[in-house]
Coordinates of C-alpha atoms and ligand atoms in Angstrom, one line a residue:
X5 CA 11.8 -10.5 -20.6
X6 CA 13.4 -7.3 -20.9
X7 CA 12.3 -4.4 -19.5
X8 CA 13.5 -1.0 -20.7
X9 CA 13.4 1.5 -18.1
X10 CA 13.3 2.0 -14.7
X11 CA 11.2 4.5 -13.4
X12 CA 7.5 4.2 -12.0
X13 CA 6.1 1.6 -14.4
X14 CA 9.4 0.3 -14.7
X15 CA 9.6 -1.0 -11.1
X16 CA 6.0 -2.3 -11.3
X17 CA 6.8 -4.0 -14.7
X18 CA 10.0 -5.8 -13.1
X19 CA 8.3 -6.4 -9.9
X20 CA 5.3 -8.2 -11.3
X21 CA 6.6 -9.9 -13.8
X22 CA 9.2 -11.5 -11.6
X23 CA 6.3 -13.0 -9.8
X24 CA 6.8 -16.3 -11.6
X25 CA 9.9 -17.8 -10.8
X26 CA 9.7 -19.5 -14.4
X27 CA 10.2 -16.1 -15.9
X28 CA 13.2 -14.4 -16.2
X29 CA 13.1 -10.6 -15.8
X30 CA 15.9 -8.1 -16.7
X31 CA 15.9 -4.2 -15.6
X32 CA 17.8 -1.6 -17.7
X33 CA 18.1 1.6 -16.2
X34 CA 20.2 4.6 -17.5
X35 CA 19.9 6.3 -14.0
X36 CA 21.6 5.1 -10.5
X37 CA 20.3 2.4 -9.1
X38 CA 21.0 3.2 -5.3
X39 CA 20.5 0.4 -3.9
X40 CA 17.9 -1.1 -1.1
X41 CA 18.5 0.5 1.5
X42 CA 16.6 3.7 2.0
X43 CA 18.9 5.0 4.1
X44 CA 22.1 4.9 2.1
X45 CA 20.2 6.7 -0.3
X46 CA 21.2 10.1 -1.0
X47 CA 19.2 12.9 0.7
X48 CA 18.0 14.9 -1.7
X49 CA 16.0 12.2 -3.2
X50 CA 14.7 11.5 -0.2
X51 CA 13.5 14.5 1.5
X52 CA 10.0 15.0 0.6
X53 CA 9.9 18.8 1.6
X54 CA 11.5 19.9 -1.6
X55 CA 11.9 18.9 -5.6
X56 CA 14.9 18.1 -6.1
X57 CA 17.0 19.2 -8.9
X58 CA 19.4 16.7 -9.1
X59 CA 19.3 13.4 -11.0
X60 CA 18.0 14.8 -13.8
X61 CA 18.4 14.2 -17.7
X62 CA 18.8 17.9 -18.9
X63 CA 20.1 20.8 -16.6
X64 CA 19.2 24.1 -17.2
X65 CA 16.1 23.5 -19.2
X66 CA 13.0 24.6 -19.8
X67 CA 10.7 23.2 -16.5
X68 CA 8.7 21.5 -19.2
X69 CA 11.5 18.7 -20.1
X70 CA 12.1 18.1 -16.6
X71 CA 12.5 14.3 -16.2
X72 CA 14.5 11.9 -13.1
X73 CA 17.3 9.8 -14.6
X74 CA 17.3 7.0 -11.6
X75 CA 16.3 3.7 -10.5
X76 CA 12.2 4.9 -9.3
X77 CA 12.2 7.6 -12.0
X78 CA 10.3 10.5 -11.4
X79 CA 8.8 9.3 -8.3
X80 CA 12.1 9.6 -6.9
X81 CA 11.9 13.4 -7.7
X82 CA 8.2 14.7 -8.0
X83 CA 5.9 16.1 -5.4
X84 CA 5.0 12.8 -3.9
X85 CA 1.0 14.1 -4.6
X86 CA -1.2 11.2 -5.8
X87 CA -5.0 11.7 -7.0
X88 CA -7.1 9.8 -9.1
X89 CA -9.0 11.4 -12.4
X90 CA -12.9 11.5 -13.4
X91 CA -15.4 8.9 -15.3
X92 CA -14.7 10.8 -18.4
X93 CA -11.2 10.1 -18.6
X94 CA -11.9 6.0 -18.1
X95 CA -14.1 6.5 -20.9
X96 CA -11.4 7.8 -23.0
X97 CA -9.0 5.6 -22.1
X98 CA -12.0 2.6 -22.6
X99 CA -12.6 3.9 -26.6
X100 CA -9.0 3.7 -27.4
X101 CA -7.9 0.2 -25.3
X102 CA -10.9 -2.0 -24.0
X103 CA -12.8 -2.5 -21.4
X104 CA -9.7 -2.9 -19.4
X105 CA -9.4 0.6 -18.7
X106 CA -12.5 1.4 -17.4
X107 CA -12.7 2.3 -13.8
X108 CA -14.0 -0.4 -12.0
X109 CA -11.9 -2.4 -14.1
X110 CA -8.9 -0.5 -13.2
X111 CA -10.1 0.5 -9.1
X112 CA -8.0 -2.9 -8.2
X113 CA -5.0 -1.8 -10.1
X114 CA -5.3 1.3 -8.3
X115 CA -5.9 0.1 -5.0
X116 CA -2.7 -2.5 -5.4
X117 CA -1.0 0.6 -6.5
X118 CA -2.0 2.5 -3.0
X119 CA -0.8 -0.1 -1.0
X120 CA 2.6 -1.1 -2.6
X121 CA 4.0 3.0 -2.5
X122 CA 2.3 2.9 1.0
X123 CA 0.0 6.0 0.0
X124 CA -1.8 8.0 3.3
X125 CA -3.7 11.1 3.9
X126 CA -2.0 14.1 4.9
X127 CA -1.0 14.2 8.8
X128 CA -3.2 17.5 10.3
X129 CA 0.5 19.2 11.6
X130 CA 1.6 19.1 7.8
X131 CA -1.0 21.6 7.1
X132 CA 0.0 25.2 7.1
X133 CA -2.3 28.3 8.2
X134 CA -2.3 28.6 4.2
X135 CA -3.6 25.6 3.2
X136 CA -5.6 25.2 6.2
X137 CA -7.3 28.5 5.7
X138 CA -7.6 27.5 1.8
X139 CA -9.5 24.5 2.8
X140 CA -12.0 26.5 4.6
X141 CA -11.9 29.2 2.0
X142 CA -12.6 26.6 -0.7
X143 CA -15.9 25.6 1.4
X144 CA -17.1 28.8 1.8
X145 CA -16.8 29.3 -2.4
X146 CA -19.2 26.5 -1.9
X147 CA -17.1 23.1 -2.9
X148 CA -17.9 20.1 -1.5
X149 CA -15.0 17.9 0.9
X150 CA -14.4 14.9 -2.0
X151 CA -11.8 11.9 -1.6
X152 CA -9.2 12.6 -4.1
X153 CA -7.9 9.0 -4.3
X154 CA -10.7 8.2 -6.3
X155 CA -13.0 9.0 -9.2
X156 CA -15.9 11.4 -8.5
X157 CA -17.0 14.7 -8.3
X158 CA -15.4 18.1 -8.4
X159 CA -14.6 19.4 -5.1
X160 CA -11.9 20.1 -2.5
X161 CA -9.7 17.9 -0.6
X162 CA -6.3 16.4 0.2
X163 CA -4.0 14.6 -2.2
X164 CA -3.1 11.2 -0.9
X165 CA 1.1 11.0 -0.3
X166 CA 4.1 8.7 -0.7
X167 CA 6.0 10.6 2.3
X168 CA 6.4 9.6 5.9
X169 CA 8.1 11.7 8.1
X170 CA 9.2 14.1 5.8
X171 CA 11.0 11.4 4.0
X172 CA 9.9 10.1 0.1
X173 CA 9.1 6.6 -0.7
X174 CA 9.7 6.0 -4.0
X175 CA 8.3 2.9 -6.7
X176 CA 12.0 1.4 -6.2
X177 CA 11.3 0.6 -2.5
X178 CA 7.8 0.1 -3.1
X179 CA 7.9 -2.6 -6.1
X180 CA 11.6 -3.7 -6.2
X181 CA 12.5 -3.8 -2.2
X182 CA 10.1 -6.9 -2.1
X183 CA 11.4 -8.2 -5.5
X184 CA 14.9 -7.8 -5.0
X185 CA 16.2 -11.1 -3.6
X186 CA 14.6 -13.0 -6.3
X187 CA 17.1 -15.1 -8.4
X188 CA 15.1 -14.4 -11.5
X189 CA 15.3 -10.6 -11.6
X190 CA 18.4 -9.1 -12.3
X191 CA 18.9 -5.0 -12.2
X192 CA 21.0 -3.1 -14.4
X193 CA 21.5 0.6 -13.4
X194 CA 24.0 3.1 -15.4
X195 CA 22.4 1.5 -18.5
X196 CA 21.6 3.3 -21.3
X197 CA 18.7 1.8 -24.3
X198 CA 20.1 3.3 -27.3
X199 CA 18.4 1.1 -30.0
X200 CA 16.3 -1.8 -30.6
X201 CA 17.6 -4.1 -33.5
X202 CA 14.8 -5.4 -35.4
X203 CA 14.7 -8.4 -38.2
X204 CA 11.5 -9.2 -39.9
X205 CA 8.7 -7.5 -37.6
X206 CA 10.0 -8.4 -34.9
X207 CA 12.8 -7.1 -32.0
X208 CA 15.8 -9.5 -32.0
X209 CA 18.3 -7.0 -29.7
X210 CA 18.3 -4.2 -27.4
X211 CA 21.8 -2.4 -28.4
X212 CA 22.4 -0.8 -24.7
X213 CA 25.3 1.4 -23.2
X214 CA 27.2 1.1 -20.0
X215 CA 30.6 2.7 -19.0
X216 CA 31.0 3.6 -22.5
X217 CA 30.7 0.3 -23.6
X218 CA 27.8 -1.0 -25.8
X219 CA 26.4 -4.5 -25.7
X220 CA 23.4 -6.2 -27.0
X221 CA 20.9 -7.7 -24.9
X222 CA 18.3 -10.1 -25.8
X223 CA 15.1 -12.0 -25.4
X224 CA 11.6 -13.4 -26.2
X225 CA 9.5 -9.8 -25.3
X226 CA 10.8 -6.1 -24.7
X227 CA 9.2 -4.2 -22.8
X228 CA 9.7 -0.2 -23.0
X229 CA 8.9 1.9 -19.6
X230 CA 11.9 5.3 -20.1
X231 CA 8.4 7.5 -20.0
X232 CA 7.2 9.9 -22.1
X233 CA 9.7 11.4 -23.4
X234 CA 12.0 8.4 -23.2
X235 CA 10.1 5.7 -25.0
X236 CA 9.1 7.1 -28.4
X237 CA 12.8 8.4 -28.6
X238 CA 13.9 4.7 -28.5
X239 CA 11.6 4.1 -30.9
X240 CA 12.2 6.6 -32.9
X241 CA 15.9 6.3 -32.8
X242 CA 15.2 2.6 -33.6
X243 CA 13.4 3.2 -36.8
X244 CA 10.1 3.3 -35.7
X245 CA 8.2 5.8 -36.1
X246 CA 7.0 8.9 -38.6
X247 CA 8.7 7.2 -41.8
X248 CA 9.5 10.5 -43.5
X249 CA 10.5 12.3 -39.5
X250 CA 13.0 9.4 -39.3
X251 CA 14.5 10.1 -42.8
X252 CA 15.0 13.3 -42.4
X253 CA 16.9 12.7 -38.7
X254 CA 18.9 10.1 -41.1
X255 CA 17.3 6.7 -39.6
X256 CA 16.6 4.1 -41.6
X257 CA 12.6 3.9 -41.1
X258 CA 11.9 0.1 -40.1
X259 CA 8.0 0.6 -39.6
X260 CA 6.4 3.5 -40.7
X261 CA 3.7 4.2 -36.9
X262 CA 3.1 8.3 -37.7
X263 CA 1.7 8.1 -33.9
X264 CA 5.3 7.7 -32.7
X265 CA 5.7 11.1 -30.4
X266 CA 2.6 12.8 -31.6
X267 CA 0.1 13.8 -29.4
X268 CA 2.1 14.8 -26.4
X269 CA -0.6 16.3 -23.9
X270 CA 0.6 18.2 -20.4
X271 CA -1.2 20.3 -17.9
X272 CA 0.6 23.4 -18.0
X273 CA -0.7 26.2 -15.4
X274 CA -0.2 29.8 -14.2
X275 CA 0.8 30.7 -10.4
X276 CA -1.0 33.5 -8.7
X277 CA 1.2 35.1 -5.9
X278 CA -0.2 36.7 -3.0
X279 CA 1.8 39.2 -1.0
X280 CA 1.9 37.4 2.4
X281 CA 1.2 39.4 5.7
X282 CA 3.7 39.6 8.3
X283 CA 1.5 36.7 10.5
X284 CA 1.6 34.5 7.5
X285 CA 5.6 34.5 7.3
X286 CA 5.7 34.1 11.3
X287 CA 3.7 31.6 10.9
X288 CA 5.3 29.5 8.7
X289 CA 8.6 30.2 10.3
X290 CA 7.4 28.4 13.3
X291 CA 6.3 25.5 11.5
X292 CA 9.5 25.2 9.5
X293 CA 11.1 25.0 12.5
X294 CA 9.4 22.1 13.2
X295 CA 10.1 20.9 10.3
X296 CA 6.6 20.3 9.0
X297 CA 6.6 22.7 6.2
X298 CA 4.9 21.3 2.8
X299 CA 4.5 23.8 0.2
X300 CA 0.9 22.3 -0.9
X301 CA -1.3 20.4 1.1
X302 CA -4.7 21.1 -0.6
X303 CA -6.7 21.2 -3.6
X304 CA -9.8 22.1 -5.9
X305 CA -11.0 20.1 -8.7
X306 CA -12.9 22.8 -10.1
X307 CA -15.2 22.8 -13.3
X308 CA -15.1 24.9 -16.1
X309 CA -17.6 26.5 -18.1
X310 CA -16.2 24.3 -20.8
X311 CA -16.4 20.6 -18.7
X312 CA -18.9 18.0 -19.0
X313 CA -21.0 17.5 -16.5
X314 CA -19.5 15.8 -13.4
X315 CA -16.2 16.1 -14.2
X316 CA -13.6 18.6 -13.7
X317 CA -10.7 20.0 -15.7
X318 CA -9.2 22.7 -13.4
X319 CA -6.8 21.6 -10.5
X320 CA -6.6 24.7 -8.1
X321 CA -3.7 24.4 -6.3
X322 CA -2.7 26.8 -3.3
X323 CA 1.0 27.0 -1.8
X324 CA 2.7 28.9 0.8
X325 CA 6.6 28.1 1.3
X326 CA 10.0 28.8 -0.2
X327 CA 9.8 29.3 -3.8
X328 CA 9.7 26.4 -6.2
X329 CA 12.7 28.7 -8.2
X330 CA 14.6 30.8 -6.5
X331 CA 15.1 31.5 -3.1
X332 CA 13.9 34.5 -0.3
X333 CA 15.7 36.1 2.5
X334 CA 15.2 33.7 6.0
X335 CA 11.7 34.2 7.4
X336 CA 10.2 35.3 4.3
X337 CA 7.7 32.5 2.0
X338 CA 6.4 32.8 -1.3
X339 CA 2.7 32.1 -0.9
X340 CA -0.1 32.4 -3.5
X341 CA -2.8 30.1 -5.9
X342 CA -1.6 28.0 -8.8
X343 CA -4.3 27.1 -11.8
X344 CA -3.9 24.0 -13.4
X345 CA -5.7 22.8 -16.9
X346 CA -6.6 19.3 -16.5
X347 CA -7.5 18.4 -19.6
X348 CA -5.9 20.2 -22.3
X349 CA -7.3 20.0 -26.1
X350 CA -3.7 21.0 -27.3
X351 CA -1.0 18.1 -28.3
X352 CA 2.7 18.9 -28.8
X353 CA 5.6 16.6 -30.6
X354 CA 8.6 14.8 -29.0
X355 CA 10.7 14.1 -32.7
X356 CA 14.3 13.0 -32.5
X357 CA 17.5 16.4 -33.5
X358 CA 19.4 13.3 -34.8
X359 CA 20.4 9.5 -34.6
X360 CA 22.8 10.5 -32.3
X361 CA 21.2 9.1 -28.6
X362 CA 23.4 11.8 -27.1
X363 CA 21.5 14.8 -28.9
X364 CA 18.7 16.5 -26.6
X365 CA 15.4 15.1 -27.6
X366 CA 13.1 18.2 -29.3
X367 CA 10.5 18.1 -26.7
X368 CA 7.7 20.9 -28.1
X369 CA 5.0 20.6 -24.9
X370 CA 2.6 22.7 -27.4
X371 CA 0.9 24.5 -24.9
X372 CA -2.0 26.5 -25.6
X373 CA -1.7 26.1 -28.8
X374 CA -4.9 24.7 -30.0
X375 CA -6.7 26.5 -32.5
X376 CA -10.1 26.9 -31.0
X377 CA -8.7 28.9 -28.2
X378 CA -10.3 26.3 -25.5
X379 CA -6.9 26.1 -23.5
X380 CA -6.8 29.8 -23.0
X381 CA -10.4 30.3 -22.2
X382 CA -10.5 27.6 -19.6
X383 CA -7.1 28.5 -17.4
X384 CA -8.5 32.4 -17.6
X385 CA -11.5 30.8 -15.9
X386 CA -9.1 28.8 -13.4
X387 CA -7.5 32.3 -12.5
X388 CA -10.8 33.8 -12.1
X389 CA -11.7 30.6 -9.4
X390 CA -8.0 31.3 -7.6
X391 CA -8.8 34.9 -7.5
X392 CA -12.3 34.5 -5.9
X393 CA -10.6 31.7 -3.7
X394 CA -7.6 34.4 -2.3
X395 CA -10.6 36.7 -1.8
X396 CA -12.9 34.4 1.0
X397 CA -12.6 35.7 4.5
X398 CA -10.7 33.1 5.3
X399 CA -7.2 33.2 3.0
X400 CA -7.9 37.4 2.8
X401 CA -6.1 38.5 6.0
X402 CA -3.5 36.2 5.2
X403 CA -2.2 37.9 2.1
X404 CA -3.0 40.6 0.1
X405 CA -2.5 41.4 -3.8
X406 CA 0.8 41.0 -5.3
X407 CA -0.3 42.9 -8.6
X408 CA -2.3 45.7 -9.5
X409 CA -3.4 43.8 -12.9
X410 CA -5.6 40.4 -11.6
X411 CA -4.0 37.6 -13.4
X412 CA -7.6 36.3 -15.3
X413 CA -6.8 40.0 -16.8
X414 CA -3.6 39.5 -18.4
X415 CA -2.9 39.5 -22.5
X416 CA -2.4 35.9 -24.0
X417 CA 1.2 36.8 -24.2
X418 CA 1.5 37.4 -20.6
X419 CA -0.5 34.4 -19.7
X420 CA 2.3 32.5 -21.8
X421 CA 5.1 34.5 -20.4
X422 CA 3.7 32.4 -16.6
X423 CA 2.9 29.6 -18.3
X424 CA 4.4 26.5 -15.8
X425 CA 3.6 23.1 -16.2
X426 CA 1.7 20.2 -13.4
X427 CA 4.7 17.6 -15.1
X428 CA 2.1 15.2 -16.1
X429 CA 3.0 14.5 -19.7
X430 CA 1.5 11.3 -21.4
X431 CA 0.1 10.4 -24.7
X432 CA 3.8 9.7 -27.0
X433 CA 2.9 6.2 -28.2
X434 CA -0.7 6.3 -27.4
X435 CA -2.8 3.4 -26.8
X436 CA -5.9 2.8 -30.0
X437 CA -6.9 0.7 -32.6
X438 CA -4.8 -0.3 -35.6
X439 CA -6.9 1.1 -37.7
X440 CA -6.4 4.6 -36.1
X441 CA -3.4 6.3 -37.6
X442 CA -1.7 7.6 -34.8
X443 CA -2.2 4.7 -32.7
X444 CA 1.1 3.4 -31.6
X445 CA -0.4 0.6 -29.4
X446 CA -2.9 -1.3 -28.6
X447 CA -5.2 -2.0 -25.2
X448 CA -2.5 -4.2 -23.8
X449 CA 0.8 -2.4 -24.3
X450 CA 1.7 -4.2 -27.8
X451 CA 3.3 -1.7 -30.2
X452 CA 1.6 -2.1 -33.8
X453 CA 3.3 -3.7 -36.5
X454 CA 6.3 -5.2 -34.3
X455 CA 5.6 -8.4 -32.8
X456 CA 7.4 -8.9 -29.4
X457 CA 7.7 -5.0 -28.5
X458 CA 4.9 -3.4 -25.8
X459 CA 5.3 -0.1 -24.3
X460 CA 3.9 0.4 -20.6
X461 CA 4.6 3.3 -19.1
X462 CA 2.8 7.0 -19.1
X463 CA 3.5 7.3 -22.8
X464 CA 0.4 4.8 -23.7
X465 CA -2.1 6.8 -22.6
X466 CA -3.9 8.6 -24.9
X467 CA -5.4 11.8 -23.1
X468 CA -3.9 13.1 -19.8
X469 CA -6.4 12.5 -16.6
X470 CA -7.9 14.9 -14.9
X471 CA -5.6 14.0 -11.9
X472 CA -1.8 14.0 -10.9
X473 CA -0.2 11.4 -13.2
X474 CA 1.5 8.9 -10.5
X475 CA -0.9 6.8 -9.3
X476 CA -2.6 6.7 -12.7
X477 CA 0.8 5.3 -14.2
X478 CA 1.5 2.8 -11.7
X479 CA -2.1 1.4 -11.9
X480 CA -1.8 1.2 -15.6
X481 CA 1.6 -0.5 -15.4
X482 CA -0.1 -3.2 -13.1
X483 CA -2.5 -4.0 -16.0
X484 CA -0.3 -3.8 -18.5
X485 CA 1.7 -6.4 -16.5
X486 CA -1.5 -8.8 -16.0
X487 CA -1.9 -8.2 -19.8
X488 CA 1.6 -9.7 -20.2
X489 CA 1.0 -12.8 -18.0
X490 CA -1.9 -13.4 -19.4
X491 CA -0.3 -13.4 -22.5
X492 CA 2.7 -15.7 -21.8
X493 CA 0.4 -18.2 -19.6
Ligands
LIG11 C1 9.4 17.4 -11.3 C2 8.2 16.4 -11.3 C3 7.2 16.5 -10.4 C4 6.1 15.6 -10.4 N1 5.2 15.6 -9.4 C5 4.2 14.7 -9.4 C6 3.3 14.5 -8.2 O1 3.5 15.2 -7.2 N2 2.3 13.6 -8.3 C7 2.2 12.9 -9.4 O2 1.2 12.1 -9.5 N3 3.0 12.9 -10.5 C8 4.0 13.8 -10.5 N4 4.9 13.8 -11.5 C9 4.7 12.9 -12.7 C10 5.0 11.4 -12.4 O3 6.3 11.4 -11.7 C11 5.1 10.7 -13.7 O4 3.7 10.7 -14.2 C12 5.6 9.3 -13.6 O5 6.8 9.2 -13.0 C13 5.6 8.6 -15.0 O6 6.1 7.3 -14.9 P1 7.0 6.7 -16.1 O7 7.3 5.3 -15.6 O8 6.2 6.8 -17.3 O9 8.2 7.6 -16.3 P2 9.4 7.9 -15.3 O10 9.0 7.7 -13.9 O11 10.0 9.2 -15.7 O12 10.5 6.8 -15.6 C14 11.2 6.6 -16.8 C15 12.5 6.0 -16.5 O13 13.1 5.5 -17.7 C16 14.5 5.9 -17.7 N5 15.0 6.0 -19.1 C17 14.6 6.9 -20.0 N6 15.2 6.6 -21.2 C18 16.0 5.6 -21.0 C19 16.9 4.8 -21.8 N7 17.1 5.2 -23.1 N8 17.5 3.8 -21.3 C20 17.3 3.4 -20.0 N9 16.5 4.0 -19.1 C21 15.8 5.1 -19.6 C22 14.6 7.2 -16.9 O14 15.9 7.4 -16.4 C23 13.5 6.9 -15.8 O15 14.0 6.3 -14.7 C24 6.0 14.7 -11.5 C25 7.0 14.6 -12.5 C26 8.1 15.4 -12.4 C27 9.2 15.3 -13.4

């Protein structure tokens, strides 16, 4: 089996599937692959205080196209935060890929998921007088304490985290440190999918790169996991995909799947800053200093006017810290209240510039762009919630106004002008029926209309949770992988 890919579902994927000795599992990764031992890992993928900027596809981009290019994929990069969504996003999932995805069908993926990236709560000395005070603000706006590991109801809490010590633990040591050693799993890092070959419906080749050097590698089932933006541009550069998209990027269209990086969904946000008092900066001087700083510690599920009942689709997010861009004199933080839209009705487009794998994909995240205005209305009501939030007695003598015009106030164009994103991106070969048209796979990972190709990665599903995407990937990749031995048993 090959597996294409080797990032969060990716190491899960070769992991799992490497189980049974009787299967033979091969793991392409374009990235690094640094090896297993954490240690001799470099630093800046390991230190959990920070994003780092490095190992990255693109440089210089738009944050939206931010992606890791390593062994562990994003999870070797991102914030190390790990929630879990509502009921109404299992019931989504449920209408486009079975009873499979509903959540007590998926709480064991989950819970295998918690325990292989070694999730735990946040230590009490890694929260700040920010996020501290935000909790207790947060009550006092009258939200209920909620465990955010699971599903439930909207409310305020701690993220679960795949830190320890300040030091990230990523889904390379957490599936493939056990799996290494095994004789049927072989690694591949610096190894670039450009193209699947394909011969009467069905895969016969996976045309990859390596040192400059391009090889074929076969077998019986391929499995794509290079992510959201990754896995419809192999497809896509493989023929398959938007027949008449394909054409005009000068690739000979093998099976016409419209779906085929459509309905790209995101969470994008807005950051509030606050102007911190002098006894906020001291403060958080002295805890850098221990060195138990974390920018975010905290956060709301909050409902709009707009949500169903019992759900949520606003992630209020406070920070305090050195800036996520740019940088402040010594001594001095950037602290304020982020507003993130859970569940966005907009869709944007990942389509291929040219055949050429070394052209930038054209990644259009499509934010706010849906016609009914939904997108806007709800994130103005998410900056109303982190301006009532800044305003509690509790986070109000820490910092003042940083603006004279209160962000729910701003025009649409300077709401867009702020516009970040939550990187959460999913939905490029979504998951549905064959009969829907923009269906690229089914329930169980197989890509329609080819006969030995799944996808299994964040790409399948077809609406973005109402939660941080990790741990929602990495339980989806362990049923995608029981699909698969199910299937082959
Ligand atoms: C900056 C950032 C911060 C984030 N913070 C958080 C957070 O705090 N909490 C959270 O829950 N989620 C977070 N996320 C999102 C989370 O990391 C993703 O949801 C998750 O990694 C998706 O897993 P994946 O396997 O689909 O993709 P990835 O983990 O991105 O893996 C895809 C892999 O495929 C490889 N690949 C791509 N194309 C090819 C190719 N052609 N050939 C070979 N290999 C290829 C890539 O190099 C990569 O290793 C963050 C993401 C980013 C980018």
């Amino acid at each position: 089996m090959l597996v294409l890919g080797g990032g969060v579902a990716g190491c899960v994927l070769a992991a799992r599937l490497s189980e049974d000795p009787a299967r033979t599992v091969c793991l392409v990764e374009a990235g690094p692959d640094h090896g297993t031992d954490p240690d001799a890992w470099p630093r800046s993928l390991r230190d959990a205080h920070a994003l780092p900027r490095d190992h990255m596809w693109e440089r210089g981009v738009a944050v939206h196209r931010l992606r890791a290019r390593v062994l562990g994929g994003s999870s070797c990069v991102n914030g190390c935060w790990h929630t879990w969504g509502s009921d109404a996003d299992h019931e989504e999932w449920t209408r486009a890929g079975g009873p499979r995805w509903s959540a007590a069908a998926m709480a064991p993926y989950r819970e295998r998921a918690v325990a292989a990236m070694r999730l735990r709560p946040v230590p009490g000395r890694e929260f700040s007088v920010w996020a501290r005070a935000a909790l207790a603000g947060a009550r006092e706006l009258g939200y209920q304490d909620v465990d955010m590991g699971v599903p439930g109801a909207p409310g305020c809490g701690t993220p679960l985290l795949n830190a320890l010590d300040g030091l990230r633990w990523n889904a390379a040591f957490g599936y493939l440190g056990p799996a290494r050693s095994r004789a049927n799993l072989t690694v591949l890092g610096d190894t670039t999918a450009d193209r699947l070959v394909l011969d009467g419906g069905r895969v016969v080749g996976a045309e990859v790169v390596a040192d400059g050097r391009r090889e074929t590698l076969t077998a019986d089932t391929y499995v794509l996991a290079c992510g959201t933006f990754g896995s419809p541009g192999l497809l896509l550069r493989s023929g398959i995909g938007p027949a008449d998209e394909l054409r005009g990027a000068g690739v000979r269209a093998e099976v016409d799947l419209p779906g085929v990086g459509a309905n790209l969904s995101d969470q994008p946000g807005v950051f509030v800053p606050r102007a911190p008092a002098p006894d906020l900066d001291v403060a958080l001087a002295a805890q850098e200093e221990e060195g138990e700083l974390y920018v975010s510690r905290m956060l709301i599920r909050a409902a709009s006017t707009c949500c169903p009942a019992d759900g949520w689709d606003l992630h209020i997010l406070p920070s305090a810290g050195d800036p996520l861009f740019g940088s402040l004199p010594p001594g001095r933080y950037e602290a304020g209240i982020a507003a993130f839209l859970m569940k966005p009705a907009s869709r944007g487009r990942v389509r291929l510039r040219s055949a050429d794998p070394a052209e930038p994909l054209d990644i259009d995240p499509g934010f706010l762009g849906d016609p009914d205005g939904h997108d806007v209305a709800v994130l103005r009501e998410g900056l109303e919630i982190a301006e009532r939030l800044a305003a509690t007695s509790a986070l109000a003598p820490l910092a003042g106004a940083a603006s004279a015009v209160p962000p729910s106030e701003l025009t649409d164009a300077g709401l867009r002008a702020r516009l970040g994103t939550y990187w959460h991106p999913v939905g490029t070969c979504a998951m549905g029926p064959a009969a829907d048209p923009l269906a690229v796979t089914d329930g169980e990972g197989r890509v329609h209309g080819v006969a030995n190709l799944r996808v299994a990665d964040a790409s399948v599903l077809p609406s973005v949770p109402a939660a941080n995407t990790q741990l929602p990937v990495l339980a989806a990749a362990e049923l995608l992988a029981d699909a698969l031995k199910e299937a082959a048993s």
